[in-house]
Coordinates of C-alpha atoms in Angstrom, one line a residue:
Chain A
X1 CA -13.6 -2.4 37.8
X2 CA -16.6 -0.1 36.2
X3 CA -13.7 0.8 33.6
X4 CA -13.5 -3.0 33.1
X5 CA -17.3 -3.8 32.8
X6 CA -17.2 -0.5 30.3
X7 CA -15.2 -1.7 28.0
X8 CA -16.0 -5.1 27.7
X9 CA -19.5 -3.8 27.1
X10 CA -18.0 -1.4 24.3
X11 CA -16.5 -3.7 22.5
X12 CA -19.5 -6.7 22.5
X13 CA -21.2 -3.9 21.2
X14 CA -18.7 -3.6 18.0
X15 CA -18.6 -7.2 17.7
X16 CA -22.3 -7.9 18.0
X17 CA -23.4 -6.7 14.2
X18 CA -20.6 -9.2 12.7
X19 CA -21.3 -12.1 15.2
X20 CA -24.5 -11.2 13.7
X21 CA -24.1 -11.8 10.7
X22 CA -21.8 -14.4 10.8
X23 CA -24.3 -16.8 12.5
X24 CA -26.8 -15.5 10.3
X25 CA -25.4 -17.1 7.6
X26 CA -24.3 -20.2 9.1
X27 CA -27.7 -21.1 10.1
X28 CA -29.9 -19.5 7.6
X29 CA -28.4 -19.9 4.4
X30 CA -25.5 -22.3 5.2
X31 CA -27.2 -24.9 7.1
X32 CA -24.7 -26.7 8.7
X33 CA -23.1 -27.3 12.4
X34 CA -19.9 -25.8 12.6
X35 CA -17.6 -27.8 13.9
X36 CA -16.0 -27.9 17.3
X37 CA -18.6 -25.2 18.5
X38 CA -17.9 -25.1 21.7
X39 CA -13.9 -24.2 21.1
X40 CA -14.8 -21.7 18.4
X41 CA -17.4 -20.2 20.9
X42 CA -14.4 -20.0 23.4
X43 CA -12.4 -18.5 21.0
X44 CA -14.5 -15.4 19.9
X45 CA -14.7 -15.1 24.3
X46 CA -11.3 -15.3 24.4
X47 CA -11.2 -12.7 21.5
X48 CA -13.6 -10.7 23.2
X49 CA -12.0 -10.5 26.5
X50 CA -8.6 -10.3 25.3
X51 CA -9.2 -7.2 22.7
X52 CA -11.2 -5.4 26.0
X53 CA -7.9 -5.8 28.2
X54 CA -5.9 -4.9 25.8
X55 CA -8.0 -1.5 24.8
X56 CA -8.2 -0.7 28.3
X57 CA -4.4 -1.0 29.1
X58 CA -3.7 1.0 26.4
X59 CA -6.2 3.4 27.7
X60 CA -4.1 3.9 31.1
X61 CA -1.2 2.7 29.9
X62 CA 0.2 4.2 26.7
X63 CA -2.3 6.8 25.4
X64 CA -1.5 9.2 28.2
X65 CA 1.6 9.3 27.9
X66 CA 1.8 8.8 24.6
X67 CA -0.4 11.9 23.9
X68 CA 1.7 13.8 26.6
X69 CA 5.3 13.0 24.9
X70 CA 4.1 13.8 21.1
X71 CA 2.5 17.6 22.5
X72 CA 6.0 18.2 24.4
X73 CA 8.2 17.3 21.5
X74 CA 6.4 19.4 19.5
X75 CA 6.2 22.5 21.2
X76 CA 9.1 24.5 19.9
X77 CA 10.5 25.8 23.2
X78 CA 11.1 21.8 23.5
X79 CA 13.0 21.8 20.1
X80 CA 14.6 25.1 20.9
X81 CA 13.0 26.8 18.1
X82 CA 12.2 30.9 17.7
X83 CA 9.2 30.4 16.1
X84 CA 9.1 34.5 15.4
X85 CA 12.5 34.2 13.7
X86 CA 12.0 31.4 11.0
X87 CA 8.1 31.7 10.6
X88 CA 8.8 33.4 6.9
X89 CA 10.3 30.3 5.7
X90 CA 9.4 27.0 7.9
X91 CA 10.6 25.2 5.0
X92 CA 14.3 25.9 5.2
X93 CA 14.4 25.1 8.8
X94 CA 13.0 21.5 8.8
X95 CA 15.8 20.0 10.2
X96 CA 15.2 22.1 13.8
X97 CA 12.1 19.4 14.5
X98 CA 15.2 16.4 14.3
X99 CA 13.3 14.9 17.5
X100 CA 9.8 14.9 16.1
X101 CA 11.3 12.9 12.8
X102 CA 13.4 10.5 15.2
X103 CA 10.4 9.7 17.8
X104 CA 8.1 9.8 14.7
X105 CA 10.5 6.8 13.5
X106 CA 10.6 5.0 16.3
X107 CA 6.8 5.3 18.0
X108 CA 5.8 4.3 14.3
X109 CA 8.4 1.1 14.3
X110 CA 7.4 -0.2 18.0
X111 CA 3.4 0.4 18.0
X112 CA 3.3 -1.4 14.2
X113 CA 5.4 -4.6 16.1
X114 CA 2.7 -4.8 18.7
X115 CA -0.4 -4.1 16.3
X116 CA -3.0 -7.0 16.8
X117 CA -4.5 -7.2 13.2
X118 CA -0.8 -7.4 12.1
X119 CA 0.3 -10.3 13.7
X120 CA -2.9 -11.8 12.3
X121 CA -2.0 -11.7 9.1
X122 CA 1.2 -12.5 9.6
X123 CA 0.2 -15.7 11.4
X124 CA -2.0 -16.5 8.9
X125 CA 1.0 -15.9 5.9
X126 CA 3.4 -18.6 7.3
X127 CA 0.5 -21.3 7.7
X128 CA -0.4 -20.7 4.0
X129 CA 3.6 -20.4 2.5
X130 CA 4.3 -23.7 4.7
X131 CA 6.5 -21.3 7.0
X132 CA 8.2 -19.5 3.8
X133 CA 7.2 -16.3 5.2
X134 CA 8.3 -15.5 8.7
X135 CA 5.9 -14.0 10.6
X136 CA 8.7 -12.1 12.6
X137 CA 10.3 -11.2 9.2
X138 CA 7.2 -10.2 7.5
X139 CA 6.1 -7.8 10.5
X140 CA 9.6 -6.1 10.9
X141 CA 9.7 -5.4 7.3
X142 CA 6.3 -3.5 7.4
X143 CA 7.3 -1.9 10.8
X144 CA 10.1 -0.5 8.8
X145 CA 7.9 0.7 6.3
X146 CA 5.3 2.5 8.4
X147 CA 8.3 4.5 10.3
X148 CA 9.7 5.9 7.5
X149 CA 6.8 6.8 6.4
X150 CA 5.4 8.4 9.9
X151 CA 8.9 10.5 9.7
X152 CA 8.3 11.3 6.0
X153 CA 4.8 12.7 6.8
X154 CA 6.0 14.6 9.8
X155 CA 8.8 16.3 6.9
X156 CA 5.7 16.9 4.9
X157 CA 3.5 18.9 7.6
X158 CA 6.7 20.9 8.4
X159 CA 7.4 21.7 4.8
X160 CA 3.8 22.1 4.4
X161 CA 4.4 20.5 0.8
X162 CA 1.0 19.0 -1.0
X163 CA 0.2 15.1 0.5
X164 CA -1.0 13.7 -2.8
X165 CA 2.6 14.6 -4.5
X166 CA 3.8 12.2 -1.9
X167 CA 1.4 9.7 -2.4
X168 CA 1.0 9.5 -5.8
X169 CA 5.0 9.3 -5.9
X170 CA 4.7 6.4 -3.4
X171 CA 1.6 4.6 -5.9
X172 CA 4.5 4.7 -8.8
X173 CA 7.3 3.1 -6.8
X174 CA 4.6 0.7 -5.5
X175 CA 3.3 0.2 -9.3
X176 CA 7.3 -0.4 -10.5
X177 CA 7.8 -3.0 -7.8
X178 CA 4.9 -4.8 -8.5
X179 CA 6.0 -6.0 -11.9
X180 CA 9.2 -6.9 -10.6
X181 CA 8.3 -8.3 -7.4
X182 CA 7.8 -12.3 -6.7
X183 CA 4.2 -13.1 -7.8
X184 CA 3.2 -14.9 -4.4
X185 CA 4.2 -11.7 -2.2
X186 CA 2.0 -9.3 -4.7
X187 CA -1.0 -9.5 -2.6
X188 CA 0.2 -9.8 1.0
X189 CA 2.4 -6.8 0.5
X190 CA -0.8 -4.8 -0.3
X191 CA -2.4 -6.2 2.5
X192 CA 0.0 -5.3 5.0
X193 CA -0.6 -1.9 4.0
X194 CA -4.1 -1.6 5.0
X195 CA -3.8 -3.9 8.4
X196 CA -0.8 -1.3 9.8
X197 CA -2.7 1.1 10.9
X198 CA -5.2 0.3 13.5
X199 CA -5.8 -0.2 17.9
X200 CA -2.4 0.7 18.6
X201 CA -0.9 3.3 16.1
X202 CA -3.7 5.6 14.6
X203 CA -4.5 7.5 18.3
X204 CA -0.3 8.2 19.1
X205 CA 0.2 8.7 15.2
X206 CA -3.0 11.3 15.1
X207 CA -1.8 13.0 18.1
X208 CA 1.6 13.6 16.5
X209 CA 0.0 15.0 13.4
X210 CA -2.5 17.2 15.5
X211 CA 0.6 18.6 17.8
X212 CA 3.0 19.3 14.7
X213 CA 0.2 21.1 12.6
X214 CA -1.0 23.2 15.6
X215 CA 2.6 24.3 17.2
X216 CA 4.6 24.9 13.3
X217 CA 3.6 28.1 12.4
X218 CA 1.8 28.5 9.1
X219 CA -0.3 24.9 9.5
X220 CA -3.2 24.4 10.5
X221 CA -4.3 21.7 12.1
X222 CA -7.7 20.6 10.4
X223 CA -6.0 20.8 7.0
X224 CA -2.3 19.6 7.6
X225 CA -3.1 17.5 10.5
X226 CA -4.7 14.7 8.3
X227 CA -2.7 12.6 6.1
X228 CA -0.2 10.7 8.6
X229 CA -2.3 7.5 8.3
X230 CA -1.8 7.4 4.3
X231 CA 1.8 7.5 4.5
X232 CA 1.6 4.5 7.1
X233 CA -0.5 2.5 4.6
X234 CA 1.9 3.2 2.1
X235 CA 5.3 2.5 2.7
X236 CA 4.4 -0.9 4.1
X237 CA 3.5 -2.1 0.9
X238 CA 7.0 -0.8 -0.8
X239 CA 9.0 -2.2 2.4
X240 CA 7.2 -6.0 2.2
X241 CA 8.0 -6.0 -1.7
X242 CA 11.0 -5.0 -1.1
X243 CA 12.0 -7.6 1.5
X244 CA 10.7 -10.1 -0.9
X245 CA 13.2 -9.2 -3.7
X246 CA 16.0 -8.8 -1.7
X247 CA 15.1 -12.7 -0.2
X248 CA 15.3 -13.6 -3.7
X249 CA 18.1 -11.8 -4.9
X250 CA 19.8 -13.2 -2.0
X251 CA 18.7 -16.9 -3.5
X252 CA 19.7 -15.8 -7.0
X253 CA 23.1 -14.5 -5.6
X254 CA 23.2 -18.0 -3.9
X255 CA 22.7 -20.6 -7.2
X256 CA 25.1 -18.7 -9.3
X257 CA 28.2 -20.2 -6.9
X258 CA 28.3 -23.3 -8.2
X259 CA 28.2 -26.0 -5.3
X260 CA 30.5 -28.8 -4.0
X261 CA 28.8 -32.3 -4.1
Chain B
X1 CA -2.0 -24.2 28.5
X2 CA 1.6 -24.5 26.7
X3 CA -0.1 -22.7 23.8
X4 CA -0.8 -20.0 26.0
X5 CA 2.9 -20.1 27.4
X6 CA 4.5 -19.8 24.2
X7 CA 1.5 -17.0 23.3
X8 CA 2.3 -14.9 26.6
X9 CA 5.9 -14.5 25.9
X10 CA 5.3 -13.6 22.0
X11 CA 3.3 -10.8 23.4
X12 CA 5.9 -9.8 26.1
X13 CA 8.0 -10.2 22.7
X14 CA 5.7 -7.9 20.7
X15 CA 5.8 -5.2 23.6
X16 CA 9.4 -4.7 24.3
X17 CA 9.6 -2.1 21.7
X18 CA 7.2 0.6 22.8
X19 CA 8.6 0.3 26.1
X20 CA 11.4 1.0 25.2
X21 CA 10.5 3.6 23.2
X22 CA 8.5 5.3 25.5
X23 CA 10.8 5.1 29.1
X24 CA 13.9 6.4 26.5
X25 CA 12.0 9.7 25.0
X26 CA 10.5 10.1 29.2
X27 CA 13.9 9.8 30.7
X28 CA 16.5 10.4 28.1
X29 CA 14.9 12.7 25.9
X30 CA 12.3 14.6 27.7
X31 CA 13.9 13.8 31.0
X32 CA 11.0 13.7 33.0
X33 CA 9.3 11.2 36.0
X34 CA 6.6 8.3 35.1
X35 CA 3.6 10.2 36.3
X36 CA 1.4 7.2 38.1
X37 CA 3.9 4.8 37.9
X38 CA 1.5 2.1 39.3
X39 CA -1.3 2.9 37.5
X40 CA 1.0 2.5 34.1
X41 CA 2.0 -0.7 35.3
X42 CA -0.9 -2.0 35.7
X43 CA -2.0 -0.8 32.2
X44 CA 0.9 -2.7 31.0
X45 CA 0.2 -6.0 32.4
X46 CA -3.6 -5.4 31.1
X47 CA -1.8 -4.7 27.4
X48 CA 0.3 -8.3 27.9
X49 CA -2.9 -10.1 29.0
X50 CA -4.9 -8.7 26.2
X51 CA -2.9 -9.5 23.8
X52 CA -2.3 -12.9 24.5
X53 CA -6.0 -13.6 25.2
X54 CA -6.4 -12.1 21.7
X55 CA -4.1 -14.2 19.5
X56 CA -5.1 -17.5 21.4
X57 CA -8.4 -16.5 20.3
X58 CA -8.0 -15.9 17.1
X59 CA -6.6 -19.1 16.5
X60 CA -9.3 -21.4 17.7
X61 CA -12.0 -18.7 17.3
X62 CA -11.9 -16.4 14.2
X63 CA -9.8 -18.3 11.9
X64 CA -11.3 -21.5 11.9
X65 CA -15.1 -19.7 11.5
X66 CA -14.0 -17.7 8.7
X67 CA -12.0 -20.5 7.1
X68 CA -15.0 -23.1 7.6
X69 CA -17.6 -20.4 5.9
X70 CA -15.3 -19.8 2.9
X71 CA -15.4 -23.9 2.2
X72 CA -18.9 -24.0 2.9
X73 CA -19.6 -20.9 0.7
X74 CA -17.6 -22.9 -1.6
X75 CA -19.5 -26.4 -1.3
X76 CA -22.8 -25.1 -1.5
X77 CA -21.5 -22.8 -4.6
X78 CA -24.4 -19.7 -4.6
X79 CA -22.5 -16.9 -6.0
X80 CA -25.4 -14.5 -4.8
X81 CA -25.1 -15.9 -1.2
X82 CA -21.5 -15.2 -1.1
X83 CA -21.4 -11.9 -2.7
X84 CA -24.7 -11.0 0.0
X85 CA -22.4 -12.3 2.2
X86 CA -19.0 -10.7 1.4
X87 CA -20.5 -7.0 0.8
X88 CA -22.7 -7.5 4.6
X89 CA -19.1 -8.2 6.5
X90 CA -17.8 -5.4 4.7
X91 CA -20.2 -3.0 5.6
X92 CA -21.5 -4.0 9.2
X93 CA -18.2 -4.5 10.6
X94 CA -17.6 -0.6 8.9
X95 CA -20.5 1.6 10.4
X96 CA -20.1 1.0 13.6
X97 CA -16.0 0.9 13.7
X98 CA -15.2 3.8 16.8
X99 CA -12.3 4.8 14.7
X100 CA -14.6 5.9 11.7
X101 CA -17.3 7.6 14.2
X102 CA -14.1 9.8 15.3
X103 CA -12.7 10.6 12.1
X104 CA -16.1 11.3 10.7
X105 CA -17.2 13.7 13.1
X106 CA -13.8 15.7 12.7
X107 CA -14.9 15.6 9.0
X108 CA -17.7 17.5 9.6
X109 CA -15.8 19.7 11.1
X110 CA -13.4 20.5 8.8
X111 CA -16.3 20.8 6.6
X112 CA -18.0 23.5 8.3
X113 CA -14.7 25.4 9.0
X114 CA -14.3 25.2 4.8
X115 CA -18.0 26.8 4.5
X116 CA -19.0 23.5 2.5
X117 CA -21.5 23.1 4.9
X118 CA -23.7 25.7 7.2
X119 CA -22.7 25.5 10.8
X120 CA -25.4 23.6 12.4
X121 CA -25.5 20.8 14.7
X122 CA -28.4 19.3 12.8
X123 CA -26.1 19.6 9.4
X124 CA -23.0 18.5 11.5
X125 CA -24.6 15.4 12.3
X126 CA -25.8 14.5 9.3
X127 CA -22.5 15.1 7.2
X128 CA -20.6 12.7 9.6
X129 CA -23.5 10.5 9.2
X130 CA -23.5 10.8 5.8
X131 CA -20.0 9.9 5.8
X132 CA -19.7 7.1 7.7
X133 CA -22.7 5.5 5.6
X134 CA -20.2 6.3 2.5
X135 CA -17.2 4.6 4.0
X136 CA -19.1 1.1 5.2
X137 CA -21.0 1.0 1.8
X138 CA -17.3 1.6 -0.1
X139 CA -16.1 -1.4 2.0
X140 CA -18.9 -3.6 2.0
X141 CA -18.7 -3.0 -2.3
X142 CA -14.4 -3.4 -1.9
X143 CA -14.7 -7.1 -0.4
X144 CA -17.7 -8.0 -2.4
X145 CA -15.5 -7.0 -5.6
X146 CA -12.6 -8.5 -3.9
X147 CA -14.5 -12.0 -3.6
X148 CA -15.7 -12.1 -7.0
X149 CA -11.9 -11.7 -8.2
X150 CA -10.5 -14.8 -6.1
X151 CA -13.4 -16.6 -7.8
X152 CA -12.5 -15.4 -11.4
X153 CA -9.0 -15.7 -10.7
X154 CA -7.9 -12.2 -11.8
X155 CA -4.6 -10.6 -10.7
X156 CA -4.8 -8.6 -7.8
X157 CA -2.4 -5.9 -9.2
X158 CA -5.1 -5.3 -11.7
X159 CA -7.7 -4.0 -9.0
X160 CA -5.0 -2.7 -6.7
X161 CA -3.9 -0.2 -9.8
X162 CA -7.0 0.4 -11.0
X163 CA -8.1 1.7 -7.7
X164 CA -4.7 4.4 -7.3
X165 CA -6.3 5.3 -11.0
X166 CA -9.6 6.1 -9.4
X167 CA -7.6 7.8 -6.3
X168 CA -5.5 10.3 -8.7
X169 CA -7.8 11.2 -11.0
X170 CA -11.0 11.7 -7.6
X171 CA -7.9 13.6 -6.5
X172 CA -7.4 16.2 -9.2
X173 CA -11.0 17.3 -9.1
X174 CA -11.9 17.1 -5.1
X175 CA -11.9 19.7 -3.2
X176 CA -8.9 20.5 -1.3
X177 CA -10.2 20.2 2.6
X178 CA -11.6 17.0 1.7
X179 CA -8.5 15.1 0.7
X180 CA -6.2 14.9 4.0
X181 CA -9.5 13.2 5.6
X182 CA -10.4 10.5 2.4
X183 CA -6.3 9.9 2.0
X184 CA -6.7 8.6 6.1
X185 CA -10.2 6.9 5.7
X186 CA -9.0 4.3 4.0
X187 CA -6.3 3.7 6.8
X188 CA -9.1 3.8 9.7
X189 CA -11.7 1.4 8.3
X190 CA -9.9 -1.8 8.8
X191 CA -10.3 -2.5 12.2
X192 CA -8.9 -5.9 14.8
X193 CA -12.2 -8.3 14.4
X194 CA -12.7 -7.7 10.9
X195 CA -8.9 -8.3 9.6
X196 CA -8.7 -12.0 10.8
X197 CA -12.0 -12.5 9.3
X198 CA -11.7 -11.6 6.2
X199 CA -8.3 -13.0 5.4
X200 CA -9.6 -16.2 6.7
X201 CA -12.3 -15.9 4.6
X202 CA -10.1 -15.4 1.1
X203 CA -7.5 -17.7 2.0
X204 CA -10.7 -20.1 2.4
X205 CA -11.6 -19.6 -0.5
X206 CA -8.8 -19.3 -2.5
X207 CA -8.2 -22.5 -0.9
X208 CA -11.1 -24.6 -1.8
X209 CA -12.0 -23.5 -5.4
X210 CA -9.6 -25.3 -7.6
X211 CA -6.8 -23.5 -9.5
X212 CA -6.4 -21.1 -7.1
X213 CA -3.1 -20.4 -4.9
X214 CA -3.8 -19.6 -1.4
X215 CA -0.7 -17.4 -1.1
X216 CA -1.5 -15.2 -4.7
X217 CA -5.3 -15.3 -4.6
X218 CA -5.9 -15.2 -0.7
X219 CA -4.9 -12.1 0.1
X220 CA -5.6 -8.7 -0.9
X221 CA -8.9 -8.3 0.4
X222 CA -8.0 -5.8 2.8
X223 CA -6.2 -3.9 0.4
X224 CA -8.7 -3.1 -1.6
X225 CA -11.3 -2.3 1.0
X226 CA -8.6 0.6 2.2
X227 CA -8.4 2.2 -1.3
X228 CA -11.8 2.1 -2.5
X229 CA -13.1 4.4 1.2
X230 CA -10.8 7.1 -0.3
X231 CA -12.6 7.1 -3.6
X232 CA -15.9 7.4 -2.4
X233 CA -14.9 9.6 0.3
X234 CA -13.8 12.0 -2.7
X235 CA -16.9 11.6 -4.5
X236 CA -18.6 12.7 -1.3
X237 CA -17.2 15.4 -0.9
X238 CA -17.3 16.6 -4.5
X239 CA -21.3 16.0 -4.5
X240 CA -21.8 18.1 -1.7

């Protein structure tokens, strides 16, 4: 019950400065009622309250474990690893640490589905495109995206190759696809990038970065542990384009049969 | 009460997965017991509850506030006002994100470990300090940019690209330790509260100023809040 009152108190407390200033500027510079107070003011409890369950269950729930499962697949008595015998060239061996790549995959896929900010924007996408975009469609396509790219950055701290060879790789597909890509899906691709990572992934995604760096030999944690985040930011935004031209390929594909009237 | 029905199971929905993905790697994988089986039960059922709180609240709480502020932004038509406006969300909802104050403080860390900085608490404190001050101003200066470009009407690609320009070239001259930790602050800054807002916001306005699409205007705020953190995370790290 304390852990209850604890967090609901945490999170007023991150909410207060932008309740803040949002009534701030309805009433001092705006001037005007808002409309249906009383349900908005329910809504921002219901926010409040929700987002304080939801923290806390993940707190008991998932983190734990979580934590617990990315240490233990790590550690290379787990994976069946000598660490003595390969530590010359960690490199070479990648593919020993198959089980990190596959949980990193699949940890990265099912905490994206359940991130809160996500769905938001996805709810928000199929108001504005009339129910063009599903949000079920939109949000597997950038789950997609941030597992590869979880798996991809766990390759990179076992290689120990530089991050901003990947990243700056990544910018150049991302810059290709952007000419080529439908005009209305531009900016919500590059969104989806940013709202990936947050609540749900960046503690289980840190973890996994933290446990690789610390247990491959030759990394060190404070300098390779970093940099799983940006490649969940990134791939999401190649994945979301990407589902956009294959929908209108698809379309293309469709018009060229000529059809019976 | 049919809304939150429909809510509950989208979150059961939403869920499944890391269930799934957890109990395989425990029991197939790993093959090990649930430790505190009931206690993880109850966590989940808190998750479910959250969750669907959470969504039903964002749909008659945080959307239709942000919305209604973009059209009344609109109406009254102050550009100061709005950019004031714009460039405060950005920042406030920043500082005092938990997610920042964490990766912050293992900045400083890294920082001492990489002699930048002499290991002392007092200097400790006020590099992560330092930093998170960096991050919330980068923000609060991304959506304030980012508003002014639904209002001109420029491309978002144009920002988007100049900003991975700013990102390669900060990169080629920043020191190494620092790059790992701004590549992942632009990741950590965008936190629940403040993504419905602020796409309610530029779907508001893209909305209500005429000429502009919802759908190619609207969005892109967020992106450009993550990138610019891991320029001027860069340039922090460069000055000291």
């Amino acid at each position: 019950m304390t852990d209850i009152i604890n967090t609901l108190v945490a999170t007023v407390r991150d909410v207060l400065p932008i309740a803040v200033i949002l009534f701030g500027f309805q009433f001092l510079v705006l001037r005007r009622r808002i409309p249906h107070l009383k349900r908005v003011l329910s809504g921002f409890g219901f926010v409040l309250v929700g987002l304080a369950f939801f923290l806390l269950g993940l707190e008991e729930a998932l983190f734990p474990i979580g934590k617990l499962m990315a240490q233990q697949l790590t550690d290379p008595a787990f994976l069946g690893i000598d660490v003595a015998a390969i530590s010359d060239e960690v490199a070479k061996h990648w593919y020993a640490y198959y089980w990190v790549y596959i949980f990193a995959f699949m940890i990265g896929f099912a905490t994206t589905v359940a991130e809160p900010s996500l769905i938001a924007v996805a709810i928000k996408a199929s108001e504005v495109s009339g129910g063009a975009i599903q949000p079920w469609g939109l949000r597997i396509a950038v789950a997609i995206g941030v597992a590869v790219g979880i798996s991809l950055g766990a390759f990179r701290i076992v290689t120990g190759t530089p991050l901003h060879f990947y990243i700056i790789a990544g910018y150049i597909v991302v810059i290709i696809q952007t000419i080529f890509a439908p005009r209305s899906i531009i900016a919500l691709a590059y969104d989806s990038g940013g709202v990936t990572t947050s609540t749900v992934t960046v503690p289980l995604v840190a973890a996994l970065g933290l446990g690789l760096s610390a247990t491959v030999p030759g990394r060190n944690p404070l300098l390779d542990g970093f940099g799983l985040i940006a490649f969940a930011s990134l791939f999401p935004i190649i994945t979301v384009m990407g589902y956009a031209q294959l929908g209108e390929w698809q379309a293309r594909r469709k018009r060229k049969i000529p059809e019976d009237a | 009460m049919k809304e939150l029905v429909k809510a509950l199971k989208e979150s059961v929905r939403d869920l499944t997965p890391i269930a799934l993905v957890v109990v395989f790697f425990q029991l197939i994988v790993l093959q090990q017991p649930f430790p505190e089986l009931f206690r993880m039960l109850m966590g989940v059922l808190m998750v479910v509850l959250g969750l669907t709180l959470f969504v039903h609240g964002l749909r008659t709480g945080l959307f239709p506030i942000g919305e209604g502020m973009a059209y009344d932004f609109a109406r009254k038509g102050s550009l100061i006002w709005l950019l004031l406006f714009a460039f405060m969300l950005g920042f406030g909802t920043t500082v005092a994100e938990p997610a920042l104050i964490a990766v912050a403080d293992e900045a400083a860390t890294v920082a001492v470990e990489g002699g930048m900085i002499e290991n002392s608490d007092e200097s400790h404190a006020s590099y992560a300090f330092g930093l998170r001050l960096t991050v919330a101003i980068s923000v609060g200066f991304a959506i304030l940019v980012g508003v002014f470009r639904i209002i001109k009407g420029w491309p978002v690609q144009y920002l988007i690209i100049g900003g991975y320009l700013g990102v390669v070239i900060m990169t080629a001259f920043a020191p190494e330790e620092i790059i790992g930790i701004a590549y992942d602050s632009g990741g950590v800054t965008t936190s629940t509260i403040t993504v419905p807002l602020v796409t309610a916001l530029g779907v508001g306005l893209a909305s209500s100023i005429s000429g502009r699409n919802p759908m190619i205007d609207g969005f892109g705020l967020i992106a450009f809040a993550s990138l610019t953190p891991m320029i001027f995370v860069m340039g922090y790290g460069m000055l000291l």
